[in-house]
Structure formats: structure tokens, C-alpha cells
């Protein structure tokens, strides 16, 4: 279940001024809000009743403000300090609790935004491909590497290179029955866009793993696999943390979607690769 208080906290900077008033009031007075009507919360936050109704729908589209209050009632026993950013005064126990909350929230939100149809379509493209090219920069390169090692174990030919020029060579010389997988949390990296544009010119399908479907890469993709990135608005963010875990989770989901499509064949491949490694290494 999505954590409502953390959702509000992480999205606060993106809200309108009126919605920020509601969000801040809820974060400070979560216990009181549980028993408030829309009119009472509107008065307390200094906004209109219609704004409260819209806010509820924005947070929980299928339940609105009544569902928001119901979920709040299940969260009010959580230490509100866990929603704050990590600071130098935190104990290691507090850091562990804060990060655990963020990881759990990110996985839950990824399940919400990632469409089953997208996973199935991406899996089908991979099944049809003779050559798979995967590329990412920085932390996304870690995800690209994880993708390669997983899909090679089920018999796919996967080329992964941190050098976009090498991927470009593959796309132009071995483009038949190929697919390009691009990993970019922002979807705005120039090198990824260049590879996507090249793939378009040689009619190679593009799968993009990103948090932003409307990004330049998202717009170029044939399939977009969305991951949540609730840390994006955190000022203390110094490196990809929960976004990296979310992307690795999406790769796992894609991997299992692929295995399910021809379970017996892929399980046998996994057994054979495991036995080979155990025997020779």
C-alpha cells in the first residue's frame, strides 16, 4: 500500500501553492485530519473546499479525500520524523528506518506506475530479438549491466557497453532483429537520445526504462518502462539510491515476465548455466 504521508512529502515541491498548503497541514496534523471533513480541512489550510477535493483525487485517484483519510489512519502510528530528509544528527538506526521507508515506498509506487502491458510488450520485443543492445550512464550503467547478466543466462545475445560509440556500431552493422534498451532515470541524457535517434533511422525498436515518459527518451521509445523516483525532490540527494533500486526492480520484473512466457525452456537454460558455472569456476 502506498505511503500517503511520504507521497505528500516527496511531491510537495511539485504541488501548486494551494495544494502545498493542504500538504503541509496534513504533514503537521495527520492525526487531526483523519476526523476532518473537506470543509474543515479547507478552513484549517486556508483553501477552498474544491481544492481539498481535487487534492484528494490527485493523491488517490480512485478514492479521493475519504480514501486519503482512511490510509492516514493506518499511518499515524509512524514516527513523522521518518519522512524528513537524512541529516547529520540522525543515528544509524534512524538512517536505516528512513531509507527502508523510502525503498518500500519507491517499490510500491513503481508497481503503480509500471503498466503490465508495457512489461509484456517489452518482453515480446526481447523474445523476437537476435541482438539486444543495452546502454546507461552512471548509476544507470549498473542497471544495464544487471540486465545483461540476467538475459544472457536465458540465452539472449546482449551487448552492453559504457561507450555509446560501440553500441552505435552494433546498431548499424547488426541491426536486423535487434532491439535497443536504454536506461535513464531522467530520460534526458544526450548520448541516450543520440542512440535512440540512430535506432529510429535503422528501424530498431527502443525500450526505455525511465521515471519520465514525457522526457526526450520517453518520446522516442516504442515501449516505456516507468520507475518511481520519490527521491528526485530531495535536496540531500548526492547519488542515485532509491531510483537505482527501483530500476533494478523493473529489470527483475521484466526478467520474470520474459521467463514466464516460455517457462520450461528458460528454467532449463538457467539450470544449465548454473551447472556450468559450478563445474568450471
mmCIF file of C-alpha atoms in Angstrom:
data_model
loop_
_atom_site.group_PDB
_atom_site.id
_atom_site.type_symbol
_atom_site.label_atom_id
_atom_site.label_comp_id
_atom_site.label_asym_id
_atom_site.label_seq_id
_atom_site.Cartn_x
_atom_site.Cartn_y
_atom_site.Cartn_z
ATOM 1 C CA UNK A 1 0.000 0.000 0.000
ATOM 2 C CA UNK A 2 1.389 3.413 -0.963
ATOM 3 C CA UNK A 3 2.506 5.526 1.999
ATOM 4 C CA UNK A 4 0.345 8.647 1.803
ATOM 5 C CA UNK A 5 2.408 10.852 4.105
ATOM 6 C CA UNK A 6 5.631 10.063 2.273
ATOM 7 C CA UNK A 7 3.891 10.616 -1.075
ATOM 8 C CA UNK A 8 2.796 14.075 0.051
ATOM 9 C CA UNK A 9 6.214 14.864 1.484
ATOM 10 C CA UNK A 10 8.105 13.790 -1.650
ATOM 11 C CA UNK A 11 5.761 15.576 -4.070
ATOM 12 C CA UNK A 12 5.321 18.775 -2.044
ATOM 13 C CA UNK A 13 7.656 20.882 -4.197
ATOM 14 C CA UNK A 14 5.683 19.992 -7.338
ATOM 15 C CA UNK A 15 2.289 20.984 -5.894
ATOM 16 C CA UNK A 16 0.532 24.258 -6.628
ATOM 17 C CA UNK A 17 0.639 26.863 -3.830
ATOM 18 C CA UNK A 18 -2.855 25.892 -2.680
ATOM 19 C CA UNK A 19 -2.024 22.182 -2.677
ATOM 20 C CA UNK A 20 1.177 22.902 -0.765
ATOM 21 C CA UNK A 21 -0.926 24.492 1.981
ATOM 22 C CA UNK A 22 -3.022 21.329 2.216
ATOM 23 C CA UNK A 23 0.028 19.072 2.066
ATOM 24 C CA UNK A 24 1.880 20.939 4.798
ATOM 25 C CA UNK A 25 -1.190 20.964 7.028
ATOM 26 C CA UNK A 26 -1.665 17.202 6.622
ATOM 27 C CA UNK A 27 2.014 16.515 7.355
ATOM 28 C CA UNK A 28 1.835 18.602 10.551
ATOM 29 C CA UNK A 29 -1.632 17.494 11.701
ATOM 30 C CA UNK A 30 -2.101 13.961 10.348
ATOM 31 C CA UNK A 31 -3.981 12.770 13.454
ATOM 32 C CA UNK A 32 -6.465 15.658 13.314
ATOM 33 C CA UNK A 33 -7.103 15.367 9.569
ATOM 34 C CA UNK A 34 -8.441 11.813 9.995
ATOM 35 C CA UNK A 35 -11.627 13.213 11.541
ATOM 36 C CA UNK A 36 -11.900 16.369 9.411
ATOM 37 C CA UNK A 37 -14.465 16.942 6.676
ATOM 38 C CA UNK A 38 -13.388 18.537 3.406
ATOM 39 C CA UNK A 39 -14.810 21.868 4.605
ATOM 40 C CA UNK A 40 -12.956 21.662 7.922
ATOM 41 C CA UNK A 41 -9.632 20.895 6.263
ATOM 42 C CA UNK A 42 -10.224 23.682 3.730
ATOM 43 C CA UNK A 43 -10.773 26.197 6.517
ATOM 44 C CA UNK A 44 -7.782 24.962 8.515
ATOM 45 C CA UNK A 45 -5.444 25.031 5.500
ATOM 46 C CA UNK A 46 -6.809 28.302 4.125
ATOM 47 C CA UNK A 47 -8.024 26.950 0.779
ATOM 48 C CA UNK A 48 -11.355 26.212 -0.876
ATOM 49 C CA UNK A 49 -13.342 23.013 -0.394
ATOM 50 C CA UNK A 50 -12.987 22.276 -4.105
ATOM 51 C CA UNK A 51 -9.208 22.422 -3.737
ATOM 52 C CA UNK A 52 -9.314 19.799 -0.978
ATOM 53 C CA UNK A 53 -11.469 17.556 -3.177
ATOM 54 C CA UNK A 54 -9.037 17.929 -6.107
ATOM 55 C CA UNK A 55 -6.077 17.290 -3.803
ATOM 56 C CA UNK A 56 -7.629 14.047 -2.580
ATOM 57 C CA UNK A 57 -8.217 12.889 -6.156
ATOM 58 C CA UNK A 58 -4.656 13.791 -7.135
ATOM 59 C CA UNK A 59 -3.227 11.689 -4.307
ATOM 60 C CA UNK A 60 -5.691 8.772 -4.580
ATOM 61 C CA UNK A 61 -7.446 8.951 -7.975
ATOM 62 C CA UNK A 62 -9.842 6.094 -7.279
ATOM 63 C CA UNK A 63 -10.757 7.095 -3.725
ATOM 64 C CA UNK A 64 -10.219 10.799 -3.203
ATOM 65 C CA UNK A 65 -10.263 12.508 0.172
ATOM 66 C CA UNK A 66 -12.247 9.784 2.046
ATOM 67 C CA UNK A 67 -9.687 7.155 0.989
ATOM 68 C CA UNK A 68 -6.860 9.522 1.884
ATOM 69 C CA UNK A 69 -8.209 9.835 5.423
ATOM 70 C CA UNK A 70 -8.607 6.061 5.693
ATOM 71 C CA UNK A 71 -4.995 5.467 4.704
ATOM 72 C CA UNK A 72 -3.842 8.236 7.019
ATOM 73 C CA UNK A 73 -5.467 6.430 9.930
ATOM 74 C CA UNK A 74 -3.190 3.460 9.261
ATOM 75 C CA UNK A 75 -0.063 5.616 9.182
ATOM 76 C CA UNK A 76 -0.429 7.905 12.168
ATOM 77 C CA UNK A 77 1.487 5.494 14.405
ATOM 78 C CA UNK A 78 4.577 6.019 12.225
ATOM 79 C CA UNK A 79 7.203 8.422 13.550
ATOM 80 C CA UNK A 80 6.738 11.590 11.495
ATOM 81 C CA UNK A 81 10.490 12.238 11.635
ATOM 82 C CA UNK A 82 10.986 9.341 9.217
ATOM 83 C CA UNK A 83 9.533 11.463 6.409
ATOM 84 C CA UNK A 84 12.217 14.118 6.804
ATOM 85 C CA UNK A 85 15.470 14.019 4.894
ATOM 86 C CA UNK A 86 18.541 12.380 6.397
ATOM 87 C CA UNK A 87 20.581 14.807 8.493
ATOM 88 C CA UNK A 88 23.891 14.684 10.408
ATOM 89 C CA UNK A 89 22.132 14.313 13.747
ATOM 90 C CA UNK A 90 20.418 11.053 12.754
ATOM 91 C CA UNK A 91 21.538 7.850 14.424
ATOM 92 C CA UNK A 92 22.354 4.905 12.174
ATOM 93 C CA UNK A 93 19.125 3.290 13.335
ATOM 94 C CA UNK A 94 17.194 6.357 12.166
ATOM 95 C CA UNK A 95 19.022 6.348 8.822
ATOM 96 C CA UNK A 96 18.143 2.673 8.333
ATOM 97 C CA UNK A 97 14.494 3.347 9.148
ATOM 98 C CA UNK A 98 14.296 6.369 6.828
ATOM 99 C CA UNK A 99 15.918 4.513 3.943
ATOM 100 C CA UNK A 100 13.736 1.435 4.482
ATOM 101 C CA UNK A 101 10.658 3.655 4.275
ATOM 102 C CA UNK A 102 11.897 5.257 1.048
ATOM 103 C CA UNK A 103 12.783 1.932 -0.574
ATOM 104 C CA UNK A 104 9.423 0.407 0.323
ATOM 105 C CA UNK A 105 7.593 3.476 -0.936
ATOM 106 C CA UNK A 106 9.543 3.548 -4.200
ATOM 107 C CA UNK A 107 8.811 -0.121 -4.932
ATOM 108 C CA UNK A 108 5.112 0.372 -4.181
ATOM 109 C CA UNK A 109 4.925 3.453 -6.398
ATOM 110 C CA UNK A 110 6.802 1.663 -9.195
ATOM 111 C CA UNK A 111 4.164 -1.077 -9.090
ATOM 112 C CA UNK A 112 1.520 1.612 -9.546
ATOM 113 C CA UNK A 113 3.114 3.453 -12.488
ATOM 114 C CA UNK A 114 4.589 0.449 -14.331
ATOM 115 C CA UNK A 115 1.953 -0.972 -16.687
ATOM 116 C CA UNK A 116 1.608 -4.730 -17.192
ATOM 117 C CA UNK A 117 1.053 -4.146 -20.904
ATOM 118 C CA UNK A 118 4.405 -2.378 -21.166
ATOM 119 C CA UNK A 119 6.202 -5.272 -19.467
ATOM 120 C CA UNK A 120 4.560 -7.778 -21.814
ATOM 121 C CA UNK A 121 5.333 -5.751 -24.945
ATOM 122 C CA UNK A 122 8.964 -5.265 -23.886
ATOM 123 C CA UNK A 123 9.256 -8.991 -23.163
ATOM 124 C CA UNK A 124 7.905 -9.820 -26.616
ATOM 125 C CA UNK A 125 10.405 -7.481 -28.289
ATOM 126 C CA UNK A 126 13.243 -9.152 -26.390
ATOM 127 C CA UNK A 127 11.981 -12.624 -27.315
ATOM 128 C CA UNK A 128 11.943 -11.716 -31.015
ATOM 129 C CA UNK A 129 15.390 -10.070 -30.971
ATOM 130 C CA UNK A 130 18.558 -11.833 -32.042
ATOM 131 C CA UNK A 131 20.717 -8.962 -30.791
ATOM 132 C CA UNK A 132 19.969 -6.806 -27.754
ATOM 133 C CA UNK A 133 21.891 -3.585 -27.111
ATOM 134 C CA UNK A 134 21.660 -2.051 -23.644
ATOM 135 C CA UNK A 135 23.102 1.294 -22.546
ATOM 136 C CA UNK A 136 23.089 3.537 -19.496
ATOM 137 C CA UNK A 137 25.279 6.264 -17.987
ATOM 138 C CA UNK A 138 26.481 6.464 -14.386
ATOM 139 C CA UNK A 139 24.182 4.607 -11.999
ATOM 140 C CA UNK A 140 22.047 3.573 -14.964
ATOM 141 C CA UNK A 141 25.065 1.669 -16.301
ATOM 142 C CA UNK A 142 24.839 -0.542 -13.204
ATOM 143 C CA UNK A 143 21.268 -1.377 -14.204
ATOM 144 C CA UNK A 144 22.342 -2.004 -17.806
ATOM 145 C CA UNK A 145 24.995 -4.441 -16.561
ATOM 146 C CA UNK A 146 22.434 -6.244 -14.401
ATOM 147 C CA UNK A 147 20.130 -6.504 -17.420
ATOM 148 C CA UNK A 148 22.922 -8.064 -19.486
ATOM 149 C CA UNK A 149 23.893 -10.739 -16.969
ATOM 150 C CA UNK A 150 20.277 -11.762 -16.379
ATOM 151 C CA UNK A 151 19.225 -12.082 -20.008
ATOM 152 C CA UNK A 152 22.434 -13.764 -21.125
ATOM 153 C CA UNK A 153 21.591 -16.566 -18.694
ATOM 154 C CA UNK A 154 18.395 -17.273 -20.605
ATOM 155 C CA UNK A 155 20.083 -17.471 -23.979
ATOM 156 C CA UNK A 156 19.903 -13.910 -25.287
ATOM 157 C CA UNK A 157 22.772 -12.191 -27.082
ATOM 158 C CA UNK A 158 23.200 -8.952 -25.131
ATOM 159 C CA UNK A 159 25.779 -6.274 -25.882
ATOM 160 C CA UNK A 160 26.380 -3.862 -23.014
ATOM 161 C CA UNK A 161 28.979 -1.103 -23.291
ATOM 162 C CA UNK A 162 29.568 2.106 -21.351
ATOM 163 C CA UNK A 163 30.832 3.591 -24.615
ATOM 164 C CA UNK A 164 27.865 4.725 -26.696
ATOM 165 C CA UNK A 165 30.010 4.617 -29.847
ATOM 166 C CA UNK A 166 30.355 0.832 -29.537
ATOM 167 C CA UNK A 167 26.597 0.469 -29.184
ATOM 168 C CA UNK A 168 26.164 2.681 -32.255
ATOM 169 C CA UNK A 169 28.486 0.399 -34.240
ATOM 170 C CA UNK A 170 26.396 -2.611 -33.288
ATOM 171 C CA UNK A 171 23.169 -0.857 -34.220
ATOM 172 C CA UNK A 172 24.451 -0.006 -37.682
ATOM 173 C CA UNK A 173 26.248 -3.271 -38.507
ATOM 174 C CA UNK A 174 23.955 -5.821 -36.815
ATOM 175 C CA UNK A 175 20.583 -4.101 -36.914
ATOM 176 C CA UNK A 176 18.442 -6.991 -38.191
ATOM 177 C CA UNK A 177 16.152 -8.452 -35.498
ATOM 178 C CA UNK A 178 17.715 -6.142 -32.899
ATOM 179 C CA UNK A 179 16.324 -4.132 -30.015
ATOM 180 C CA UNK A 180 17.824 -1.210 -28.064
ATOM 181 C CA UNK A 181 17.318 -0.923 -24.301
ATOM 182 C CA UNK A 182 18.144 2.479 -22.794
ATOM 183 C CA UNK A 183 18.269 3.074 -19.042
ATOM 184 C CA UNK A 184 17.989 6.701 -17.909
ATOM 185 C CA UNK A 185 16.231 7.878 -14.774
ATOM 186 C CA UNK A 186 15.736 11.400 -16.121
ATOM 187 C CA UNK A 187 15.336 10.362 -19.763
ATOM 188 C CA UNK A 188 17.317 13.433 -20.761
ATOM 189 C CA UNK A 189 20.896 12.241 -21.312
ATOM 190 C CA UNK A 190 22.183 13.417 -24.706
ATOM 191 C CA UNK A 191 24.084 10.219 -25.526
ATOM 192 C CA UNK A 192 20.988 8.113 -24.924
ATOM 193 C CA UNK A 193 18.974 10.403 -27.193
ATOM 194 C CA UNK A 194 21.586 10.081 -29.924
ATOM 195 C CA UNK A 195 21.429 6.287 -29.742
ATOM 196 C CA UNK A 196 17.621 6.368 -29.804
ATOM 197 C CA UNK A 197 17.632 8.616 -32.866
ATOM 198 C CA UNK A 198 20.083 6.278 -34.585
ATOM 199 C CA UNK A 199 17.900 3.282 -33.719
ATOM 200 C CA UNK A 200 14.934 5.075 -35.295
ATOM 201 C CA UNK A 201 16.813 5.565 -38.561
ATOM 202 C CA UNK A 202 17.652 1.839 -38.804
ATOM 203 C CA UNK A 203 14.188 0.681 -37.645
ATOM 204 C CA UNK A 204 15.391 -0.896 -34.383
ATOM 205 C CA UNK A 205 12.702 -0.934 -31.630
ATOM 206 C CA UNK A 206 13.539 1.018 -28.482
ATOM 207 C CA UNK A 207 12.745 0.095 -24.874
ATOM 208 C CA UNK A 208 13.353 2.891 -22.351
ATOM 209 C CA UNK A 209 13.480 2.475 -18.584
ATOM 210 C CA UNK A 210 12.883 5.901 -17.015
ATOM 211 C CA UNK A 211 10.873 7.810 -14.438
ATOM 212 C CA UNK A 212 9.600 10.280 -17.036
ATOM 213 C CA UNK A 213 7.545 9.068 -20.006
ATOM 214 C CA UNK A 214 7.384 12.639 -21.351
ATOM 215 C CA UNK A 215 11.163 13.017 -21.435
ATOM 216 C CA UNK A 216 13.048 13.143 -24.767
ATOM 217 C CA UNK A 217 13.924 9.448 -24.454
ATOM 218 C CA UNK A 218 10.399 8.552 -23.431
ATOM 219 C CA UNK A 219 9.054 10.280 -26.522
ATOM 220 C CA UNK A 220 11.396 8.279 -28.769
ATOM 221 C CA UNK A 221 10.607 4.911 -27.178
ATOM 222 C CA UNK A 222 8.441 2.135 -28.575
ATOM 223 C CA UNK A 223 7.937 0.903 -25.005
ATOM 224 C CA UNK A 224 8.410 2.891 -21.794
ATOM 225 C CA UNK A 225 9.010 1.026 -18.536
ATOM 226 C CA UNK A 226 8.345 3.506 -15.745
ATOM 227 C CA UNK A 227 10.041 3.519 -12.358
ATOM 228 C CA UNK A 228 9.211 5.762 -9.422
ATOM 229 C CA UNK A 229 11.780 8.243 -8.158
ATOM 230 C CA UNK A 230 10.470 9.734 -4.944
ATOM 231 C CA UNK A 231 13.954 10.962 -4.051
ATOM 232 C CA UNK A 232 14.055 13.339 -7.022
ATOM 233 C CA UNK A 233 12.979 16.360 -4.977
ATOM 234 C CA UNK A 234 15.201 15.577 -2.000
ATOM 235 C CA UNK A 235 17.818 18.309 -1.590
ATOM 236 C CA UNK A 236 20.168 15.907 0.214
ATOM 237 C CA UNK A 237 20.330 13.586 -2.769
ATOM 238 C CA UNK A 238 24.021 13.141 -3.643
ATOM 239 C CA UNK A 239 23.779 9.920 -5.642
ATOM 240 C CA UNK A 240 21.131 7.615 -7.034
ATOM 241 C CA UNK A 241 19.800 5.448 -4.216
ATOM 242 C CA UNK A 242 16.117 4.518 -4.313
ATOM 243 C CA UNK A 243 15.892 5.301 -8.036
ATOM 244 C CA UNK A 244 18.647 2.754 -8.682
ATOM 245 C CA UNK A 245 16.817 0.132 -6.635
ATOM 246 C CA UNK A 246 13.589 0.929 -8.480
ATOM 247 C CA UNK A 247 15.270 0.452 -11.855
ATOM 248 C CA UNK A 248 16.822 -2.850 -10.756
ATOM 249 C CA UNK A 249 13.351 -3.908 -9.596
ATOM 250 C CA UNK A 250 11.911 -3.103 -13.042
ATOM 251 C CA UNK A 251 14.644 -5.203 -14.681
ATOM 252 C CA UNK A 252 13.711 -8.076 -12.343
ATOM 253 C CA UNK A 253 10.034 -7.722 -13.275
ATOM 254 C CA UNK A 254 10.902 -7.701 -16.977
ATOM 255 C CA UNK A 255 13.143 -10.745 -16.488
ATOM 256 C CA UNK A 256 10.416 -12.757 -14.778
ATOM 257 C CA UNK A 257 7.847 -11.637 -17.356
ATOM 258 C CA UNK A 258 10.195 -12.980 -20.032
ATOM 259 C CA UNK A 259 10.772 -16.286 -18.200
ATOM 260 C CA UNK A 260 7.040 -16.821 -17.683
ATOM 261 C CA UNK A 261 6.369 -16.649 -21.432
ATOM 262 C CA UNK A 262 8.319 -19.903 -22.042
ATOM 263 C CA UNK A 263 8.893 -21.175 -18.535
ATOM 264 C CA UNK A 264 10.228 -24.694 -19.146
ATOM 265 C CA UNK A 265 12.747 -23.595 -21.774
ATOM 266 C CA UNK A 266 14.104 -20.716 -19.726
ATOM 267 C CA UNK A 267 14.284 -22.684 -16.479
ATOM 268 C CA UNK A 268 16.323 -25.346 -18.287
ATOM 269 C CA UNK A 269 18.670 -22.634 -19.579
ATOM 270 C CA UNK A 270 19.111 -21.291 -16.058
ATOM 271 C CA UNK A 271 19.862 -24.766 -14.727
ATOM 272 C CA UNK A 272 22.419 -25.392 -17.469
ATOM 273 C CA UNK A 273 24.181 -22.060 -16.919
ATOM 274 C CA UNK A 274 24.244 -22.629 -13.143
ATOM 275 C CA UNK A 275 25.676 -26.146 -13.544
ATOM 276 C CA UNK A 276 28.327 -24.917 -15.993
ATOM 277 C CA UNK A 277 29.465 -22.203 -13.607
ATOM 278 C CA UNK A 278 29.588 -24.584 -10.639
ATOM 279 C CA UNK A 279 31.574 -27.147 -12.629
ATOM 280 C CA UNK A 280 34.173 -24.845 -14.148
ATOM 281 C CA UNK A 281 34.546 -21.947 -11.686
#
